[in-house]
PDB file of C-alpha atoms in Angstrom:
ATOM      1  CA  UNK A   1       9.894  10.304  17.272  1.00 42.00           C
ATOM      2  CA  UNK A   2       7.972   7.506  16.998  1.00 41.00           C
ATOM      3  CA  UNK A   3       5.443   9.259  14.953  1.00 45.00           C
ATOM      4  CA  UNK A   4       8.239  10.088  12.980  1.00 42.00           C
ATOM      5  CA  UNK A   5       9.376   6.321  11.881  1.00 44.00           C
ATOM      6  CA  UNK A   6       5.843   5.529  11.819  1.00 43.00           C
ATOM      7  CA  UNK A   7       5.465   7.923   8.600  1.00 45.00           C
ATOM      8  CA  UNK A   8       8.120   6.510   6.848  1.00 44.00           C
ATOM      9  CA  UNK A   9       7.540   3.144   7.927  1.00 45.00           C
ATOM     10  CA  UNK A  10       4.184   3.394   6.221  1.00 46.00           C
ATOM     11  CA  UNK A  11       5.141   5.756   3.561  1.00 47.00           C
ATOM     12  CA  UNK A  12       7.614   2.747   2.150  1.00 46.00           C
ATOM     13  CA  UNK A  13       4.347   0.632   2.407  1.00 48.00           C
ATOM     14  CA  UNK A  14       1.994   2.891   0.787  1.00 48.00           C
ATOM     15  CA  UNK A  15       4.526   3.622  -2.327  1.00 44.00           C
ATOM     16  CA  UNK A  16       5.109  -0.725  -2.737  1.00 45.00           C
ATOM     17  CA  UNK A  17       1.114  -1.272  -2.580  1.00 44.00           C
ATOM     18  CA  UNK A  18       0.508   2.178  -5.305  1.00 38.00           C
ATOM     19  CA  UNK A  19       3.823   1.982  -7.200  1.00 39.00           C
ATOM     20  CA  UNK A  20       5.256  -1.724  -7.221  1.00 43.00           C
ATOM     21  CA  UNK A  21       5.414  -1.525 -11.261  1.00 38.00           C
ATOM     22  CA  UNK A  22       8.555   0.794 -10.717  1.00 40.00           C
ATOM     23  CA  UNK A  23      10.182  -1.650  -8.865  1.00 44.00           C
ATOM     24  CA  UNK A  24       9.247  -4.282 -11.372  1.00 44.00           C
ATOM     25  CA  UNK A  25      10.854  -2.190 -14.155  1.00 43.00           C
ATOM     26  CA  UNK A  26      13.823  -0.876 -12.679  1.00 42.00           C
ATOM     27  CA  UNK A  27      15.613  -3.246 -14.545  1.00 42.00           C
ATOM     28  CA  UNK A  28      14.994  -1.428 -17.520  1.00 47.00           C
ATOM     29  CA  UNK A  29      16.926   1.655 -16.921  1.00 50.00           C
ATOM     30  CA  UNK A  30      17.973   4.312 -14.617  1.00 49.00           C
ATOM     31  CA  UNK A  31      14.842   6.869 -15.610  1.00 52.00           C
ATOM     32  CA  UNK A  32      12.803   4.352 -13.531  1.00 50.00           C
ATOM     33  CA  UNK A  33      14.968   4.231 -10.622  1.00 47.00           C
ATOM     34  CA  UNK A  34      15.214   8.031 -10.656  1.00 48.00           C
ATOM     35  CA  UNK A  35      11.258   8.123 -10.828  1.00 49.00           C
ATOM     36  CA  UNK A  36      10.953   5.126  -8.410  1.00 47.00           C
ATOM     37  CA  UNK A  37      13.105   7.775  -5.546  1.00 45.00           C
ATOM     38  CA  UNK A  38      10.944  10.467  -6.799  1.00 44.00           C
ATOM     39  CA  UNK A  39       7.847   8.809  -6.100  1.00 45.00           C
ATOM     40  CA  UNK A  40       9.314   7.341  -2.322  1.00 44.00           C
ATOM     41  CA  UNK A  41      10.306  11.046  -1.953  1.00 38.00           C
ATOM     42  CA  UNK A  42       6.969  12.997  -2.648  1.00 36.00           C
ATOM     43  CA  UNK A  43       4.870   9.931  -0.524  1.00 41.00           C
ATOM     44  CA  UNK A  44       6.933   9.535   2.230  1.00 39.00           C
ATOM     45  CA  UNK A  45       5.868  13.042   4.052  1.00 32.00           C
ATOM     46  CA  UNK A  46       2.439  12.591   3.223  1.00 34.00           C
ATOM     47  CA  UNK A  47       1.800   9.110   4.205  1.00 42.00           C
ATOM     48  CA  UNK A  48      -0.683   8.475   7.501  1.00 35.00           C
ATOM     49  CA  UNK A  49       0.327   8.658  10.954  1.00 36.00           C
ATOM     50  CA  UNK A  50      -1.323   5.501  11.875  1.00 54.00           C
ATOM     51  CA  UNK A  51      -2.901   2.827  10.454  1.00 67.00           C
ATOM     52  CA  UNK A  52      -6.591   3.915  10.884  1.00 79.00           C
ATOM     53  CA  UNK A  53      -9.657   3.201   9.214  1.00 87.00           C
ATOM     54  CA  UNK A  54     -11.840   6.244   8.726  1.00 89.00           C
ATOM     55  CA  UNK A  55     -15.378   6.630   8.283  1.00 91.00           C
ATOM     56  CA  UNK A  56     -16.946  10.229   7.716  1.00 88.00           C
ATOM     57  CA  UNK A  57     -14.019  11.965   8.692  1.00 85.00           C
ATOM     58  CA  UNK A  58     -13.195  10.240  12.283  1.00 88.00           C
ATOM     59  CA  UNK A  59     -11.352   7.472  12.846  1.00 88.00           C
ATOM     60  CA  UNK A  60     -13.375   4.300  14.034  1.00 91.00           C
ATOM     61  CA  UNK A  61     -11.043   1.841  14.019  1.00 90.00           C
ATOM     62  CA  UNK A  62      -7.419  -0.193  13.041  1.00 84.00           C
ATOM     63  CA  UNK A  63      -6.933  -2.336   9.314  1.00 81.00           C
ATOM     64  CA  UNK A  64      -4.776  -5.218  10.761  1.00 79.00           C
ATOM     65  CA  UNK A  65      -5.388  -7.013   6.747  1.00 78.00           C
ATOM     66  CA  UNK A  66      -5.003  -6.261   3.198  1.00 73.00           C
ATOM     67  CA  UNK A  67      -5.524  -7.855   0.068  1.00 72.00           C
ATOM     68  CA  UNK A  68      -5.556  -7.144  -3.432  1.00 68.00           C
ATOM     69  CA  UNK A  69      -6.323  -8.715  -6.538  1.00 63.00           C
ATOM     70  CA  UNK A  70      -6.807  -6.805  -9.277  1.00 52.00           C
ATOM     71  CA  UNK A  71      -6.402  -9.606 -12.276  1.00 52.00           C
ATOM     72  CA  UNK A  72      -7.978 -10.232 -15.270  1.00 46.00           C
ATOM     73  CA  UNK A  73      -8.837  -7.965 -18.178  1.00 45.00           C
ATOM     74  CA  UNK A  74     -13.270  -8.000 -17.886  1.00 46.00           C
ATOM     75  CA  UNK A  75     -12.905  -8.913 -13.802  1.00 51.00           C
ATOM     76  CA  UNK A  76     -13.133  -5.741 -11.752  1.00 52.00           C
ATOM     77  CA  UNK A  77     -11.049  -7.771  -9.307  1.00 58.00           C
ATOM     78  CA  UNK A  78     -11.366  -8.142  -5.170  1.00 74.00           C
ATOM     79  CA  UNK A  79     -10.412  -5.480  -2.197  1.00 77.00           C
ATOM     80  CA  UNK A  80      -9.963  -6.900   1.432  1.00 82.00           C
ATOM     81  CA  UNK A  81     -10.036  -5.426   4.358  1.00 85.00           C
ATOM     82  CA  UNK A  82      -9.532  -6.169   7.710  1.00 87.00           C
ATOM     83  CA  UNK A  83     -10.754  -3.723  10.665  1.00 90.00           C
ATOM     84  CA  UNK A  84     -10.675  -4.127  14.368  1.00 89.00           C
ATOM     85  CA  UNK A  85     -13.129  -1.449  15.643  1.00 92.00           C
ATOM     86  CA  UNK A  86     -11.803   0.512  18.536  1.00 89.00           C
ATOM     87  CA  UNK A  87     -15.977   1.560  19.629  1.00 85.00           C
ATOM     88  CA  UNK A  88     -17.959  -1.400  18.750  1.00 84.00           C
ATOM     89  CA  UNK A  89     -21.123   1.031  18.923  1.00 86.00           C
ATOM     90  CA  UNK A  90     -20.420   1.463  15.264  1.00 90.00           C
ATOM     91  CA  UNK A  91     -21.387  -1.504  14.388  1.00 90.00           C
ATOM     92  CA  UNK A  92     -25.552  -0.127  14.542  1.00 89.00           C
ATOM     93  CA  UNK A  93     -23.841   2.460  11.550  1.00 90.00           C
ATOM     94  CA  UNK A  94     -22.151  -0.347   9.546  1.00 92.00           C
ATOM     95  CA  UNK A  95     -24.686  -2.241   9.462  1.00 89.00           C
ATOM     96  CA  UNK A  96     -26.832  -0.355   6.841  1.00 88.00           C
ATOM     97  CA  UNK A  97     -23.687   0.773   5.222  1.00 91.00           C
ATOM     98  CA  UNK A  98     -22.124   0.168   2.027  1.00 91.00           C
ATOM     99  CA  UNK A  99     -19.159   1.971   1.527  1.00 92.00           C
ATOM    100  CA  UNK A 100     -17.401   4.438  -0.750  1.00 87.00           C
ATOM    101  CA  UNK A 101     -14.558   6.691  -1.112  1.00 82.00           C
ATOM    102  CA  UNK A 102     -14.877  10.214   0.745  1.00 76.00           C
ATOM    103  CA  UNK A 103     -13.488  11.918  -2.224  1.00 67.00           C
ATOM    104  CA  UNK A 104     -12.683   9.406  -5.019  1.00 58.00           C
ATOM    105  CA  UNK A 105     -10.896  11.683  -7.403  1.00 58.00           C
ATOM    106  CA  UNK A 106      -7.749  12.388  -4.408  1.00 54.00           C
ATOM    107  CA  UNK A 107      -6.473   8.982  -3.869  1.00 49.00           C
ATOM    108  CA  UNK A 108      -3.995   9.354  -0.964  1.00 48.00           C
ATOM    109  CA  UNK A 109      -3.061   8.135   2.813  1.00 51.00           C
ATOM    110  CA  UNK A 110      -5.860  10.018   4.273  1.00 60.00           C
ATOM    111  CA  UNK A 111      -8.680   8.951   2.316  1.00 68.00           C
ATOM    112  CA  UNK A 112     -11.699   7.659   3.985  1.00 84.00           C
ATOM    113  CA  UNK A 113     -14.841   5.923   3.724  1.00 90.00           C
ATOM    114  CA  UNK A 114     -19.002   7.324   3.486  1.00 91.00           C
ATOM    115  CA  UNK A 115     -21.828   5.741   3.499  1.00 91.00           C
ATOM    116  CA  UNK A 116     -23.681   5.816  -0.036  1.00 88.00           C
ATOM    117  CA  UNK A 117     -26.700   6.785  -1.227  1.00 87.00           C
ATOM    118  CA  UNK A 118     -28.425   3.975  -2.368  1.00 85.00           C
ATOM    119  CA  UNK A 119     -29.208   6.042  -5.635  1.00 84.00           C
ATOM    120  CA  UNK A 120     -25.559   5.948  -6.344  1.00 82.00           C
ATOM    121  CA  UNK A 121     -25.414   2.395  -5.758  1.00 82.00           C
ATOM    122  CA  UNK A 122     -28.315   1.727  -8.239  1.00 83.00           C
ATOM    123  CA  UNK A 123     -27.776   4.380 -11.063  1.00 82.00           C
ATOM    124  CA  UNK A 124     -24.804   2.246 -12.397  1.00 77.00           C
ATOM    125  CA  UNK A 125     -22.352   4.608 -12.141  1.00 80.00           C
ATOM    126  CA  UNK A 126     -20.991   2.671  -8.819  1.00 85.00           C
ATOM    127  CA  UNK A 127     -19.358  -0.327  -8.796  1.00 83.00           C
ATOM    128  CA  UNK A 128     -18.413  -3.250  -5.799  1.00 84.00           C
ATOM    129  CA  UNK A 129     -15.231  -3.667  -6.080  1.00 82.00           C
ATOM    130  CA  UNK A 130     -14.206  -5.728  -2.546  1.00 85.00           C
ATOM    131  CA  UNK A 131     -15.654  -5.474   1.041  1.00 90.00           C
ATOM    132  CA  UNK A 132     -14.387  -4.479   4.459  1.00 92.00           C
ATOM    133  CA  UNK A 133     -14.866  -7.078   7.410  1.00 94.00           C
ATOM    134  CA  UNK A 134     -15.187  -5.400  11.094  1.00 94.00           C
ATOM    135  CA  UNK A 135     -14.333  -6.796  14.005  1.00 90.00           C
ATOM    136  CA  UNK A 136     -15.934  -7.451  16.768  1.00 89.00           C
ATOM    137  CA  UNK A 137     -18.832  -8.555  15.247  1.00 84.00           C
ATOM    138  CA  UNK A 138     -18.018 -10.211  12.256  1.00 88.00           C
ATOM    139  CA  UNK A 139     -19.824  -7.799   9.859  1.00 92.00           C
ATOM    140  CA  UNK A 140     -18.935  -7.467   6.624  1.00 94.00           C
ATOM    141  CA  UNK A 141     -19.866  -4.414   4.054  1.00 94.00           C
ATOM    142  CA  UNK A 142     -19.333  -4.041   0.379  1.00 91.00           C
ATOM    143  CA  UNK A 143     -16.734  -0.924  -0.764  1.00 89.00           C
ATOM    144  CA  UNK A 144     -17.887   0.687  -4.075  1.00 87.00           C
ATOM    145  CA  UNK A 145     -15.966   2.855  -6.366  1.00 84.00           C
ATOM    146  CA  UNK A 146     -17.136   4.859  -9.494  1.00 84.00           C
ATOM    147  CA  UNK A 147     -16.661   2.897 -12.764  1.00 80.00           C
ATOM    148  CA  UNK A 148     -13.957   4.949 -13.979  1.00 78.00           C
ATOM    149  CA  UNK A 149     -11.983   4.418 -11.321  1.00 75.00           C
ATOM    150  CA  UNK A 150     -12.765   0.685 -10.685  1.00 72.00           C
ATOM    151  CA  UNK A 151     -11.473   0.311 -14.554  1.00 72.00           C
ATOM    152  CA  UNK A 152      -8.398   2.289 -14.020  1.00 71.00           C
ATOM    153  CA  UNK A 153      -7.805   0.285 -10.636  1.00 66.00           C
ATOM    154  CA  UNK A 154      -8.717  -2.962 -12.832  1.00 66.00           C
ATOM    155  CA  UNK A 155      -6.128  -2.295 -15.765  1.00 66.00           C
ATOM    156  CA  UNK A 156      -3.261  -1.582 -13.322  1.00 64.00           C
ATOM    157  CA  UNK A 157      -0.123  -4.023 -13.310  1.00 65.00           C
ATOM    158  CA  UNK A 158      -0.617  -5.244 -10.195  1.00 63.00           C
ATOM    159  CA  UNK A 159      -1.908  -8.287  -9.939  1.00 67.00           C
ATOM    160  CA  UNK A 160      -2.190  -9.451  -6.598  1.00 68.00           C
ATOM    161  CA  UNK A 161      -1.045  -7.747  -3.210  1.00 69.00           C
ATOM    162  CA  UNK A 162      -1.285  -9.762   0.238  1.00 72.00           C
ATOM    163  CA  UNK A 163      -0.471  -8.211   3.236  1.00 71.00           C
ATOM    164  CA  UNK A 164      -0.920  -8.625   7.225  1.00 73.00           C
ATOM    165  CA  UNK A 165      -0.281  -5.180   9.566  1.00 71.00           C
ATOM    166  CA  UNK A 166       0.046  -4.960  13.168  1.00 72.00           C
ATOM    167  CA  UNK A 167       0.931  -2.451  16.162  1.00 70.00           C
ATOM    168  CA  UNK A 168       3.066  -3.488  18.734  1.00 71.00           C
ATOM    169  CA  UNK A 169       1.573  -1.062  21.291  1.00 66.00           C
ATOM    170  CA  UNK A 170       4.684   1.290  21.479  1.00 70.00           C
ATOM    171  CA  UNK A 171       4.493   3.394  18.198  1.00 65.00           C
ATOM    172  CA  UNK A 172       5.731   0.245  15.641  1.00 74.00           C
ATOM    173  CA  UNK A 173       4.439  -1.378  13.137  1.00 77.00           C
ATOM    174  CA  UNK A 174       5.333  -4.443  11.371  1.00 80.00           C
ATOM    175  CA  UNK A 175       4.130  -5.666   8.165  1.00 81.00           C
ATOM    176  CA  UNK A 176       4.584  -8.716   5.897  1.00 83.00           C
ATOM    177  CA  UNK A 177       3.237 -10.104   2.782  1.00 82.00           C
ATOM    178  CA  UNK A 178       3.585 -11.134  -1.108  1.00 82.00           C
ATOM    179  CA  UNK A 179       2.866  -9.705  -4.588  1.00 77.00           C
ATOM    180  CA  UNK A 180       2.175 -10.614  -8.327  1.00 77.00           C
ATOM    181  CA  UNK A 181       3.165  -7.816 -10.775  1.00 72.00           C
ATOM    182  CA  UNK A 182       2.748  -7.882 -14.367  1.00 66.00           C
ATOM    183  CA  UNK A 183       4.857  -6.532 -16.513  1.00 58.00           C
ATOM    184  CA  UNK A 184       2.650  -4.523 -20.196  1.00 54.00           C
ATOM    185  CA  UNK A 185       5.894  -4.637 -22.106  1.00 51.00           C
ATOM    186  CA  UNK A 186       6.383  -8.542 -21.035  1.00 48.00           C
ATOM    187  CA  UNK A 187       3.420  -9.610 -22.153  1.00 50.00           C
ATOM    188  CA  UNK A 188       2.443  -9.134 -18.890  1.00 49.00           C
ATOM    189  CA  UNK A 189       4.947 -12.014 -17.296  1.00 54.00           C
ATOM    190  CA  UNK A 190       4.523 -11.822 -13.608  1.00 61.00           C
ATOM    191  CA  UNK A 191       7.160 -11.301 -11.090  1.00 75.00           C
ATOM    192  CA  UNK A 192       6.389 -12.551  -7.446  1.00 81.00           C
ATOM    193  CA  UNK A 193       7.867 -11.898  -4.233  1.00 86.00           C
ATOM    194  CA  UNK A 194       7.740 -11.243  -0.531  1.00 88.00           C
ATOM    195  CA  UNK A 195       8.008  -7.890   1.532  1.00 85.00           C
ATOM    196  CA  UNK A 196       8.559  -7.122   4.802  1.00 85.00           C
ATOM    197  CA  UNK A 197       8.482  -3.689   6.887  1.00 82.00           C
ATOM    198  CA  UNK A 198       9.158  -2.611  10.384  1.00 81.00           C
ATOM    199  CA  UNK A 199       9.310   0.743  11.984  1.00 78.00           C
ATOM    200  CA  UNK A 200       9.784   1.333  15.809  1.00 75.00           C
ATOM    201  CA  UNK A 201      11.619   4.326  17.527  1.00 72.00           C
ATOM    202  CA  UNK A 202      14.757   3.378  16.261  1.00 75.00           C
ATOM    203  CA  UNK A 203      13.803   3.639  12.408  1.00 77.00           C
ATOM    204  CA  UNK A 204      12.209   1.467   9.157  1.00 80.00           C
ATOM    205  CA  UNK A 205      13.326  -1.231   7.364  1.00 83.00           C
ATOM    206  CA  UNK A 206      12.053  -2.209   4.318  1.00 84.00           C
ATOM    207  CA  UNK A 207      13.085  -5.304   2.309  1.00 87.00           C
ATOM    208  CA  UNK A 208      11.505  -6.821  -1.077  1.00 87.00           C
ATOM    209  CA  UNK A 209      12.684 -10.138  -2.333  1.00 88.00           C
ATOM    210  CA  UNK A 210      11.536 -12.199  -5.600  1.00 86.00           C
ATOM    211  CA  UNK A 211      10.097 -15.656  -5.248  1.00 86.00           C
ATOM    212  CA  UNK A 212      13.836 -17.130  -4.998  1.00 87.00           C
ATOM    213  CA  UNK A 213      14.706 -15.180  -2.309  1.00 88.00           C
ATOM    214  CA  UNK A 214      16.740 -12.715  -3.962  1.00 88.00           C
ATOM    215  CA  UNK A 215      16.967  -9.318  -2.791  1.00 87.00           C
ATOM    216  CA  UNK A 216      15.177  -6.689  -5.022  1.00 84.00           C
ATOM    217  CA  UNK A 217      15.445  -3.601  -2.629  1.00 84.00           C
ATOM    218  CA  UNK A 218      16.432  -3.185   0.638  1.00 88.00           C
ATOM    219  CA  UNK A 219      15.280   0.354   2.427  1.00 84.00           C
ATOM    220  CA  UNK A 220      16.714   1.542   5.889  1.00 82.00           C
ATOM    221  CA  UNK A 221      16.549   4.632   8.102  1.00 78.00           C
ATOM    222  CA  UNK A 222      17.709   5.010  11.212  1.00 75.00           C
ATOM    223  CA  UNK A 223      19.501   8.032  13.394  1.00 72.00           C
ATOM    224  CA  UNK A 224      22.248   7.684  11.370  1.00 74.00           C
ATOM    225  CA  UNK A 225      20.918   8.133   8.053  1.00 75.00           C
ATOM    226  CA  UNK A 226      19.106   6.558   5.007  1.00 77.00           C
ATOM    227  CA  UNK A 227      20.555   3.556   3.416  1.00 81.00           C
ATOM    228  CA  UNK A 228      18.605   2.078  -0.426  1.00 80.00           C
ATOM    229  CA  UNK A 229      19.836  -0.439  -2.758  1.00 84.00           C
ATOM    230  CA  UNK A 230      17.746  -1.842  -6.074  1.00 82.00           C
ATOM    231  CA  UNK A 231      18.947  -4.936  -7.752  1.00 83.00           C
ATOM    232  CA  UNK A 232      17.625  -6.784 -10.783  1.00 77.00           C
ATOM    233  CA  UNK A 233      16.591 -10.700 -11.028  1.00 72.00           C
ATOM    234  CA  UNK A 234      20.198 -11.288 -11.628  1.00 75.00           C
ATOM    235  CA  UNK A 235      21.450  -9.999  -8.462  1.00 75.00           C
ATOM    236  CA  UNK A 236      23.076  -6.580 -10.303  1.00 81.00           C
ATOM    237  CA  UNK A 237      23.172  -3.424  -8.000  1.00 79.00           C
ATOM    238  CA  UNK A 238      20.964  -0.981  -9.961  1.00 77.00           C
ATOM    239  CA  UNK A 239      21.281   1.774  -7.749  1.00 77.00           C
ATOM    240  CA  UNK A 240      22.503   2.316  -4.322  1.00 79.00           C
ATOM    241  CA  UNK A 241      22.246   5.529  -2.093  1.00 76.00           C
ATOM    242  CA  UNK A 242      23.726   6.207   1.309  1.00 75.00           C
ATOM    243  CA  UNK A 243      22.906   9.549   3.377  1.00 71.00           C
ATOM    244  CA  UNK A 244      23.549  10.728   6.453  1.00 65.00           C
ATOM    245  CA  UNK A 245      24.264  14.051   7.885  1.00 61.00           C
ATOM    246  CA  UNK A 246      27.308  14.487   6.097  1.00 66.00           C
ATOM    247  CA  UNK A 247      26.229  14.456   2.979  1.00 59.00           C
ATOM    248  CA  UNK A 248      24.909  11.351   0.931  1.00 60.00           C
ATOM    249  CA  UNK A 249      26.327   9.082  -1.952  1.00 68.00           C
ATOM    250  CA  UNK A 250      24.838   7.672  -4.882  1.00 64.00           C
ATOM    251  CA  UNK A 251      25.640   5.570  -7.040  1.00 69.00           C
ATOM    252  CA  UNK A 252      23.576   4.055 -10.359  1.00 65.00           C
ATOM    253  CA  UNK A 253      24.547   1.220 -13.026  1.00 62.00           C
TER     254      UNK A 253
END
């Protein structure tokens, strides 16, 4: 069970980091609410089972920090990451190590890190695009992405992602943090907020709120179903959708 929660815990993280532009333009019609659910729906069973930090296929070790900040138009923009080793003997492999994607073209919750060649790293076809600190030890190594899909990463709406992650020790996790999005059709106007998320043996919560404190989703799931409501900046119910194992209700405006 707690496995369980701890999917969909992360799975409702993983969509807000990858997909926070739906939420950002749900206001402009119900096609991006519908493909908002669709997206939470096709994630949330895929999404990792912890929050490890992989490197050549094992798992060496916890991210307890995130940040993002992809802004700017000729920036490639900054990656963060926090990891608390769980076998410090590692640290002999780090240290030599600059990192990249295991298999950049399949961009999911189970991606992991290599070690590259340092041809790739000097042919120009690789890019630094943010760096990973480990602790113990205090070392910190560069992650590297190939051009294309630093630019893609770079062009994306979202301009900023913050976000602290921890384990309780039973199964839960809890997460908090902030965003920027920018909005194409705006001009790219920003929208800021905060998030939350929780998920311990008795379910996930989700909430999102804008920088006034208004609530711009709210996601629940417990043993007695699944409850999701989307508002705009004006407080409006966009959609709302209650399920349990009766049946489930939704309703869209």
């Amino acid at each position: 069970m707690n496995r369980y929660w701890l999917r969909i815990g992360l799975g409702a993280l993983l969509v807000f980091g990858l997909g926070m532009t739906a939420i950002a333009g749900v206001r402009k019609g119900k096609a991006e609410v519908r493909s908002l659910l669709a997206s939470v729906g096709s994630e949330i069973p895929r999404t990792l089972a912890d929050l490890g930090f992989r490197l050549d296929g094992q798992r060496v070790g916890d991210i307890t920090g995130l940040h993002i900040e992809p802004t700017g138009t000729a920036e490639t923009g900054k990656i963060a990451l926090q990891v608390a080793l769980t076998d410090p003997a590692i640290l002999e492999v780090l240290r030599d190590c600059s990192l990249a994607l295991e298999n950049s073209r399949r961009l999911d919750s189970r991606t992991g890190f290599r070690c590259a060649d340092q041809t790739e790293l000097t042919d120009g076809d690789m890019v630094a695009v943010g760096e990973v600190t480990f602790e113990p030890g205090n070392i910190t190594r560069s992650i590297n992405l190939p051009r294309y899909q630093a630019d893609r990463w770079r062009r994306s709406q979202i301009r900023s992602l913050d976000a602290t992650l921890a384990k309780d020790g039973s199964g839960g996790v809890r997460a908090a943090g902030s965003f920027d999005v920018g909005n194409r059709q705006y001009g790219y106007a920003t929208r800021r907020g905060t998030f939350k998320l929780e998920t311990n043996t008795e379910g996930a919560i989700v909430s999102v709120r804008d920088d006034r404190g208004r609530s711009l989703l709210d996601f629940r799931a417990d043993q007695n179903g699944v409850n999701l409501s989307i508002r705009d900046r004006e407080g409006r119910n966009l959609f709302r959708m209650l399920a349990d194992s009766i049946g489930a209700a939704i309703r869209s405006h």
